[in-house]
Coordinates of C-alpha atoms in Angstrom, one line a residue:
M1405 CA 7.6 -67.1 -43.7
K1406 CA 4.9 -69.2 -42.1
R1407 CA 3.4 -68.0 -38.9
S1408 CA 2.6 -69.8 -35.6
I1409 CA -1.1 -70.2 -34.7
L1410 CA -0.6 -67.9 -31.8
S1411 CA 0.3 -64.9 -34.0
A1412 CA -1.5 -65.8 -37.2
A1413 CA -4.8 -66.4 -35.5
I1414 CA -4.9 -62.8 -34.3
V1415 CA -4.4 -61.2 -37.7
C1416 CA -6.1 -63.6 -40.1
A1417 CA -9.4 -62.8 -41.6
C1418 CA -12.2 -65.3 -40.9
A1419 CA -12.5 -67.3 -44.1
A1420 CA -15.8 -68.7 -45.4
A1421 CA -16.9 -71.8 -47.2
A1422 CA -20.2 -72.2 -48.9
Y1423 CA -21.3 -75.7 -48.0
L1424 CA -24.9 -75.0 -48.6
T1425 CA -26.6 -72.7 -51.1
N1426 CA -27.2 -69.3 -49.4
A1427 CA -25.9 -70.7 -46.1
K1428 CA -24.1 -68.2 -43.9
Q1429 CA -20.7 -69.0 -42.5
P1430 CA -20.7 -68.8 -38.7
Q1431 CA -18.5 -66.3 -37.1
V1432 CA -15.8 -68.5 -35.6
G1433 CA -15.0 -67.5 -32.0
T1434 CA -18.6 -66.5 -31.1
T1435 CA -21.6 -68.4 -29.9
S1436 CA -24.2 -66.3 -31.7
S1437 CA -26.0 -69.0 -33.8
L1438 CA -26.2 -72.6 -34.8
S1439 CA -25.2 -73.3 -38.3
P1440 CA -25.0 -76.3 -40.7
V1441 CA -21.9 -74.8 -42.3
L1442 CA -18.5 -76.1 -41.2
P1443 CA -16.1 -73.4 -39.8
V1444 CA -12.8 -73.2 -41.6
N1445 CA -10.7 -70.8 -39.5
I1446 CA -10.1 -69.3 -36.1
N1447 CA -10.6 -65.7 -35.2
P1448 CA -10.1 -65.2 -31.4
D1449 CA -11.1 -62.1 -29.4
G1450 CA -7.6 -61.3 -28.2
G1451 CA -4.3 -63.0 -28.2
S1452 CA -4.0 -64.6 -24.8
L1453 CA -3.7 -68.4 -24.5
D1454 CA -7.1 -68.5 -22.8
A1455 CA -8.7 -66.5 -25.6
L1456 CA -7.2 -68.8 -28.2
Q1457 CA -8.4 -71.9 -26.4
H1458 CA -11.9 -70.4 -26.2
A1459 CA -11.8 -69.7 -29.9
F1460 CA -10.7 -73.3 -30.7
D1461 CA -13.4 -74.6 -28.4
V1462 CA -16.0 -72.6 -30.2
F1463 CA -14.6 -74.0 -33.4
S1464 CA -15.1 -77.5 -32.0
W1465 CA -18.7 -76.8 -31.1
Q1466 CA -19.5 -75.3 -34.5
S1467 CA -17.9 -78.3 -36.1
F1468 CA -19.9 -80.7 -33.9
I1469 CA -23.2 -78.9 -34.8
A1470 CA -22.5 -78.9 -38.5
L1471 CA -21.5 -82.5 -38.6
N1472 CA -24.5 -83.6 -36.6
W1473 CA -27.0 -81.6 -38.7
P1474 CA -29.8 -83.7 -40.3
A1475 CA -28.6 -84.7 -43.8
T1476 CA -30.3 -85.1 -47.1
A1477 CA -30.1 -88.4 -48.9
D1478 CA -26.8 -87.4 -50.6
G1479 CA -25.2 -86.5 -47.3
Q1480 CA -25.5 -82.7 -47.4
A1481 CA -26.8 -80.7 -44.5
D1482 CA -30.5 -80.2 -44.9
S1483 CA -31.1 -76.4 -44.6
S1484 CA -34.8 -77.0 -44.1
K1485 CA -34.2 -78.6 -40.8
V1486 CA -32.5 -77.8 -37.5
I1487 CA -30.1 -79.9 -35.5
G1488 CA -31.9 -82.1 -33.1
Q1489 CA -34.8 -83.0 -35.3
S1490 CA -35.2 -86.8 -35.3
G1491 CA -35.6 -89.3 -38.0
D1492 CA -32.6 -88.5 -40.2
M1493 CA -29.0 -89.6 -40.5
V1494 CA -26.7 -86.8 -39.8
V1495 CA -24.0 -85.4 -42.1
W1496 CA -20.9 -87.4 -40.8
Q1497 CA -22.8 -90.7 -41.1
H1498 CA -22.5 -90.3 -44.8
Y1499 CA -18.7 -90.1 -44.6
K1500 CA -16.6 -93.1 -45.8
E1501 CA -16.1 -95.7 -43.1
S1502 CA -12.5 -97.0 -42.9
R1503 CA -13.5 -100.6 -43.7
D1504 CA -14.9 -99.4 -47.0
I1505 CA -11.5 -97.9 -47.8
F1506 CA -8.8 -100.5 -46.8
L1507 CA -10.0 -103.7 -48.2
P1508 CA -8.8 -107.3 -48.2
Q1509 CA -6.2 -108.0 -50.9
G1510 CA -5.6 -104.3 -51.3
K1511 CA -8.6 -103.9 -53.6
T1512 CA -9.8 -100.6 -54.9
P1513 CA -12.5 -99.2 -52.6
P1514 CA -15.9 -98.4 -54.0
A1515 CA -16.6 -94.9 -55.1
W1516 CA -17.9 -92.2 -52.7
G1517 CA -21.5 -92.9 -51.9
E1518 CA -21.1 -96.6 -52.7
H1519 CA -20.5 -99.5 -50.3
N1520 CA -19.0 -102.9 -50.0
P1521 CA -21.5 -105.7 -49.2
P1522 CA -21.6 -106.5 -45.4
P1523 CA -20.6 -110.0 -44.2
N1524 CA -23.0 -112.8 -45.1
E1525 CA -23.8 -113.3 -41.4
C1526 CA -25.4 -109.9 -41.3
N1527 CA -28.0 -110.3 -44.0
A1528 CA -28.0 -106.5 -44.3
P1529 CA -28.4 -103.9 -47.0
S1530 CA -25.2 -102.6 -48.6
N1531 CA -25.5 -99.2 -47.0
A1532 CA -26.2 -100.5 -43.5
I1533 CA -24.1 -99.2 -40.6
L1534 CA -21.7 -102.0 -39.6
L1535 CA -19.9 -101.9 -36.2
S1536 CA -17.2 -104.5 -35.9
Q1537 CA -15.9 -106.1 -32.8
V1538 CA -13.5 -104.4 -30.3
G1539 CA -10.5 -106.7 -30.6
K1540 CA -7.0 -105.3 -31.2
T1541 CA -5.0 -105.2 -34.4
P1542 CA -1.2 -105.2 -33.7
N1543 CA 0.5 -101.8 -34.1
V1544 CA -2.6 -100.2 -35.5
L1545 CA -4.9 -97.7 -33.9
D1546 CA -8.0 -99.6 -35.0
E1547 CA -11.6 -98.4 -34.6
S1548 CA -12.1 -101.7 -32.8
G1549 CA -9.6 -100.8 -30.1
E1550 CA -7.8 -97.9 -28.5
P1551 CA -4.4 -96.4 -28.6
F1552 CA -1.5 -98.4 -27.2
Q1553 CA -3.6 -101.6 -27.3
T1554 CA -5.0 -100.9 -23.9
G1555 CA -8.1 -103.0 -24.0
P1556 CA -11.8 -102.9 -24.8
L1557 CA -14.4 -100.8 -22.9
I1558 CA -17.3 -102.7 -21.3
D1559 CA -20.6 -100.9 -20.4
Q1560 CA -22.8 -101.5 -17.3
N1561 CA -24.7 -104.2 -19.1
G1562 CA -21.6 -106.2 -19.8
M1563 CA -21.6 -105.3 -23.5
Y1564 CA -18.5 -104.2 -25.5
T1565 CA -18.4 -100.7 -26.8
R1566 CA -18.1 -100.4 -30.6
F1567 CA -16.0 -98.0 -32.6
E1568 CA -15.7 -96.7 -36.1
I1569 CA -13.5 -94.2 -38.1
L1570 CA -14.8 -92.3 -41.0
T1571 CA -13.3 -89.7 -43.5
N1572 CA -14.9 -86.9 -45.4
E1573 CA -14.8 -86.9 -49.2
V1574 CA -11.7 -84.7 -49.3
M1575 CA -9.7 -87.2 -47.3
F1576 CA -11.1 -90.2 -49.1
N1577 CA -10.2 -88.7 -52.5
Y1578 CA -6.7 -88.0 -51.4
I1579 CA -6.3 -91.7 -50.4
V1580 CA -7.8 -93.0 -53.6
N1581 CA -6.2 -90.6 -56.0
N1582 CA -2.7 -91.5 -54.6
A1583 CA -3.5 -95.2 -54.3
L1584 CA -2.8 -95.2 -50.6
Y1585 CA -5.4 -97.8 -49.9
N1586 CA -3.0 -100.7 -50.5
Q1587 CA 0.7 -101.3 -49.6
E1588 CA 1.9 -101.3 -53.2
G1589 CA 0.4 -97.9 -53.7
Q1590 CA 2.0 -96.5 -50.6
S1591 CA 5.4 -98.0 -51.7
K1592 CA 5.1 -96.3 -55.1
F1593 CA 4.0 -93.0 -53.4
A1594 CA 7.3 -93.0 -51.6
K1595 CA 6.8 -89.7 -49.8
E1596 CA 5.1 -88.3 -46.7
A1597 CA 1.3 -88.1 -46.8
D1598 CA 0.0 -84.5 -46.7
F1599 CA -3.8 -84.3 -46.6
P1600 CA -5.5 -81.1 -47.9
Q1601 CA -6.0 -78.2 -45.5
T1602 CA -9.0 -76.0 -45.4
A1603 CA -8.8 -72.8 -47.3
T1604 CA -11.2 -70.0 -48.3
G1605 CA -14.1 -71.7 -50.0
K1606 CA -12.4 -75.1 -50.0
D1607 CA -12.9 -78.1 -47.8
G1608 CA -10.0 -79.8 -46.0
A1609 CA -9.6 -83.3 -44.6
I1610 CA -11.8 -84.3 -41.7
M1611 CA -11.6 -87.6 -39.8
I1612 CA -14.2 -88.8 -37.3
K1613 CA -13.9 -91.4 -34.6
A1614 CA -17.2 -92.5 -33.0
A1615 CA -17.8 -94.8 -30.0
W1616 CA -21.2 -96.5 -29.6
K1617 CA -22.8 -98.5 -26.9
I1618 CA -25.6 -101.1 -27.4
I1619 CA -28.8 -99.7 -25.8
G1620 CA -29.9 -102.2 -23.2
A1621 CA -31.4 -102.6 -19.8
G1622 CA -31.3 -99.5 -17.6
D1623 CA -30.3 -97.2 -20.5
E1624 CA -32.5 -94.2 -21.2
A1625 CA -32.5 -94.3 -25.0
S1626 CA -34.0 -90.9 -25.3
T1627 CA -30.8 -89.3 -23.9
F1628 CA -28.6 -90.7 -26.7
Y1629 CA -28.3 -90.0 -30.3
T1630 CA -29.3 -93.5 -31.5
T1631 CA -29.2 -95.4 -34.8
K1632 CA -29.8 -98.9 -35.9
A1633 CA -26.6 -100.8 -36.7
Y1634 CA -25.4 -104.3 -37.5
V1635 CA -23.1 -105.3 -34.7
Y1636 CA -20.6 -107.8 -36.1
D1637 CA -18.1 -110.1 -34.3
N1638 CA -15.4 -110.6 -36.8
P1639 CA -13.4 -113.9 -36.5
H1640 CA -10.6 -112.4 -38.7
E1641 CA -9.7 -109.9 -36.0
N1642 CA -9.5 -111.9 -32.8
A1643 CA -8.7 -115.6 -32.5
G1644 CA -11.4 -117.7 -30.9
V1645 CA -14.2 -115.3 -31.9
K1646 CA -17.1 -116.8 -33.8
A1647 CA -18.7 -114.8 -36.6
H1648 CA -22.0 -113.3 -35.4
C1649 CA -24.1 -110.4 -36.5
S1650 CA -27.2 -108.8 -35.0
E1651 CA -29.1 -105.6 -35.6
Q1652 CA -29.1 -103.4 -32.6
V1653 CA -30.0 -100.0 -31.5
V1654 CA -26.8 -98.2 -30.5
G1655 CA -26.2 -94.9 -28.7
L1656 CA -23.4 -92.5 -29.4
V1657 CA -21.1 -92.1 -26.3
G1658 CA -17.9 -90.7 -27.8
F1659 CA -17.0 -88.4 -30.7
H1660 CA -13.6 -87.3 -32.0
I1661 CA -13.2 -84.7 -34.8
G1662 CA -9.8 -84.3 -36.5
T1663 CA -9.7 -81.3 -38.8
K1664 CA -6.7 -80.4 -41.1
M1665 CA -6.9 -76.7 -41.1
E1666 CA -4.9 -74.0 -42.8
D1667 CA -1.9 -73.1 -40.5
T1668 CA -2.5 -76.3 -38.4
P1669 CA -0.4 -79.1 -40.0
Q1670 CA -0.8 -81.0 -36.8
W1671 CA -4.6 -80.9 -37.2
V1672 CA -7.1 -79.6 -34.7
W1673 CA -8.5 -82.3 -32.3
S1674 CA -12.0 -81.9 -30.9
T1675 CA -13.4 -84.5 -28.5
F1676 CA -17.0 -84.8 -27.2
E1677 CA -18.7 -87.3 -24.8
H1678 CA -22.1 -88.3 -23.5
I1679 CA -22.7 -86.5 -20.3
D1680 CA -23.5 -89.7 -18.4
N1681 CA -20.4 -91.6 -19.3
V1682 CA -18.3 -91.3 -16.1
P1683 CA -17.7 -89.2 -13.0
T1684 CA -14.5 -87.2 -12.5
Q1685 CA -11.9 -88.3 -10.0
G1686 CA -12.1 -86.3 -6.8
Q1687 CA -15.7 -85.2 -7.5
T1688 CA -18.9 -86.7 -6.2
A1689 CA -20.5 -89.4 -8.4
D1690 CA -23.9 -88.0 -8.0
K1691 CA -25.8 -89.5 -11.0
S1692 CA -28.0 -92.5 -10.5
R1693 CA -26.5 -94.3 -13.5
Y1694 CA -23.3 -93.9 -15.5
N1695 CA -22.5 -95.7 -18.8
Y1696 CA -19.1 -96.9 -17.5
Y1697 CA -19.1 -96.5 -13.7
K1698 CA -21.0 -97.9 -10.8
A1699 CA -21.1 -96.0 -7.6
N1700 CA -20.5 -97.7 -4.2
C1701 CA -19.4 -100.9 -5.9
D1702 CA -17.5 -103.4 -3.8
D1703 CA -16.9 -106.1 -6.4
C1704 CA -16.1 -103.9 -9.5
T1705 CA -12.8 -104.1 -11.3
A1706 CA -10.1 -101.5 -10.4
V1707 CA -10.7 -98.0 -11.7
N1708 CA -9.4 -97.4 -15.2
T1709 CA -8.0 -100.9 -15.6
P1710 CA -8.4 -102.9 -18.8
P1711 CA -10.5 -106.0 -18.6
P1712 CA -8.6 -109.3 -18.3
R1713 CA -8.0 -111.4 -21.4
P1714 CA -9.3 -113.2 -23.3
W1715 CA -11.2 -110.4 -25.0
N1716 CA -14.3 -111.8 -26.7
P1717 CA -17.4 -109.7 -27.4
S1718 CA -19.4 -112.9 -27.9
N1719 CA -19.2 -113.5 -24.1
K1720 CA -22.3 -111.9 -22.7
N1721 CA -22.3 -110.1 -19.3
T1722 CA -18.6 -109.5 -19.2
P1723 CA -17.7 -107.7 -15.9
P1724 CA -18.2 -103.9 -16.6
S1725 CA -15.4 -101.4 -16.8
Q1726 CA -15.1 -99.0 -13.9
I1727 CA -14.0 -95.7 -15.4
E1728 CA -13.4 -92.2 -14.0
R1729 CA -12.3 -89.1 -15.8
V1730 CA -8.8 -88.2 -14.7
I1731 CA -8.5 -84.6 -15.9
A1732 CA -11.6 -82.6 -15.2
I1733 CA -13.3 -80.5 -17.8
D1734 CA -12.2 -76.9 -17.0
E1735 CA -14.6 -74.1 -15.9
A1736 CA -14.4 -72.2 -19.2
T1737 CA -15.3 -75.2 -21.3
T1738 CA -18.1 -76.1 -18.8
A1739 CA -19.5 -72.6 -19.2
L1740 CA -19.2 -72.9 -23.0
N1741 CA -21.0 -76.2 -23.0
A1742 CA -23.9 -74.7 -21.0
K1743 CA -24.2 -71.9 -23.6
Y1744 CA -24.4 -74.3 -26.4
H1745 CA -26.8 -76.6 -24.6
A1746 CA -29.1 -73.6 -24.1
M1747 CA -28.9 -72.7 -27.8
L1748 CA -29.6 -76.3 -28.8
Q1749 CA -32.6 -76.6 -26.5
Q1750 CA -33.9 -73.3 -27.8
A1751 CA -33.7 -74.5 -31.4
Q1752 CA -35.3 -77.9 -30.6
S1753 CA -36.8 -78.3 -27.2
D1754 CA -36.2 -82.1 -27.0
S1755 CA -32.7 -81.9 -28.7
V1756 CA -30.7 -85.0 -27.9
W1757 CA -27.5 -83.1 -28.4
V1758 CA -27.8 -81.3 -25.0
N1759 CA -26.6 -84.6 -23.6
Y1760 CA -23.2 -84.2 -25.2
E1761 CA -20.3 -82.1 -23.9
L1762 CA -17.0 -80.9 -25.2
V1763 CA -14.1 -82.2 -23.2
S1764 CA -11.6 -79.9 -24.8
T1765 CA -9.8 -79.0 -28.1
Q1766 CA -6.1 -79.7 -28.7
W1767 CA -4.3 -77.4 -31.1
P1768 CA -0.7 -76.4 -32.0
T1769 CA 0.4 -73.2 -30.4
D1770 CA 3.6 -73.0 -32.5
A1771 CA 2.6 -74.9 -35.6
D1772 CA 5.7 -74.0 -37.6
S1773 CA 8.3 -74.8 -34.9
T1774 CA 11.6 -76.0 -36.3
T1775 CA 12.4 -77.9 -33.2
D1776 CA 9.0 -79.4 -32.1
P1777 CA 7.1 -81.3 -34.9
T1778 CA 4.1 -81.5 -32.5
G1779 CA 3.8 -77.7 -32.5
A1780 CA 3.6 -77.4 -28.7
P1781 CA 0.1 -78.6 -28.3
A1782 CA -2.4 -76.9 -25.9
P1783 CA -3.7 -78.4 -23.7
K1784 CA -0.7 -80.8 -23.3
F1785 CA -3.0 -83.8 -22.5
L1786 CA -6.4 -84.7 -23.9
A1787 CA -8.4 -87.9 -23.4
N1788 CA -11.9 -89.1 -24.2
T1789 CA -12.9 -91.6 -21.7
T1790 CA -14.4 -93.9 -24.4
L1791 CA -11.5 -93.6 -26.8
E1792 CA -8.4 -93.2 -24.6
T1793 CA -9.9 -94.8 -21.5
Y1794 CA -6.8 -96.4 -20.0
I1795 CA -4.2 -93.8 -20.9
Q1796 CA -5.6 -90.7 -19.2
G1797 CA -3.4 -88.5 -17.1
K1798 CA -0.5 -86.1 -17.2
V1799 CA 2.5 -88.4 -17.7
K1800 CA 4.7 -87.4 -20.7
Q1801 CA 5.0 -90.0 -23.4
T1802 CA 2.5 -92.2 -21.5
S1803 CA -0.8 -90.3 -21.1
S1804 CA -3.1 -89.4 -23.9
S1805 CA -2.2 -86.5 -26.2
C1806 CA -3.8 -86.5 -29.6
I1807 CA -1.1 -84.6 -31.4
N1808 CA 1.8 -86.3 -29.6
C1809 CA 0.4 -89.8 -30.2
H1810 CA -0.4 -89.2 -33.9
N1811 CA 2.9 -87.6 -34.5
N1812 CA 4.3 -91.1 -34.5
A1813 CA 2.0 -92.4 -37.2
T1814 CA 3.5 -93.8 -40.4
M1815 CA 2.3 -95.5 -43.5
T1816 CA 3.3 -99.1 -44.4
N1817 CA 6.2 -97.7 -46.3
G1818 CA 7.6 -96.2 -43.1
K1819 CA 6.9 -92.6 -44.3
P1820 CA 5.0 -90.2 -42.0
S1821 CA 1.3 -90.5 -42.6
D1822 CA 0.3 -86.9 -41.6
F1823 CA -0.9 -87.5 -38.1
T1824 CA -3.2 -90.5 -38.8
Y1825 CA -2.7 -94.2 -38.2
L1826 CA -5.5 -94.9 -40.7
L1827 CA -3.0 -95.6 -43.6
Q1828 CA -1.4 -98.4 -41.7
R1829 CA -4.5 -100.5 -42.5
A1830 CA -3.5 -100.8 -46.1
Q1831 CA -3.2 -104.4 -47.1
A1832 CA -1.1 -106.1 -49.8
K1833 CA -2.6 -106.8 -53.2
G1834 CA -3.6 -110.4 -53.8
G1835 CA -2.8 -111.5 -50.2
N1836 CA -4.9 -113.8 -48.1
N1837 CA -5.8 -111.1 -45.5
E1838 CA -9.3 -110.3 -44.6

């Protein structure tokens, strides 16, 4: 008989996975060290809901650190360096971007480590980071938009925030090996998707959602994890948009981690943000500058309201979004963030990662429930202000909840897609789609 997370987490042994030669698995549930090794299980100190939440939050921070560790050329964590050292791409940036998986005409994606050529307008190398526009694709949670098609996010410089979704090699291989990258393959598959879970010494599926802002006037670039990317306005995604591509320095503002763990078929959802994104409703907006909020603004758009159509990232100086956090980060998570910030700063005095904070971790408290396929998530609601900007709150079936929302995800064949909307992007073979 399967066990719920609430009971299983107390008695399970903490599994280990050797991602690096001679690397030591961090003790999940503690904040004793920074490690380039991804955690694979939960071992809380006690069985209360608060203790379990703390253990999952520690898991989130350990995952964040391992994923943002400097990487070698082949995408492995570089054990000779520490997190925060500059000049290197980090581990997750070597994952497979969704646009390299679900191709026009349902074509087979390039192998792991290989890339499709970027659009001609970009004149970029094949391995360049490409961030597409922020228009919506109907009925798909696309990296260019947000859940429930709520609208783009505009920074204080009037620039559109850019998004991407990536998978680790385990998740990519499952998609390719089962031909789930096109509609015909999904039709032939004819069953529910079930991505691999973590197990002792074995990786599970990991999915990353990242939000980036273009670094511009008034932005303090040194406070962001930055990279050079080709920002592309794609005419195939939004009517009336002209193809345009430019190389820009972009800064990370939002970061979602979805992890398919053993005993968590609903996945574990960890979400982080840049500390200067927005203020919290009911609290003093005491920072001199926010990424998505302007204090004492008389002519700003209404708080947490999508921008008016038409949405076109080619239009410069679009009126900025005016965003506030609706659910405050709780005291326990705030204290945990402070502990990890201190550890990061001790490891690297100028670490950029001290400017990122965990919002919370959502996990199933009763993963094997026979009546609730969502597994009774805790906390009930979770929103990243860059990724679920306009659906924050505590209204059932309306406000953002990672597990509840993704429970509705299906493939193009109508079968459940294992808590990811990614497979809906599969296109038909030989079609005229782009």
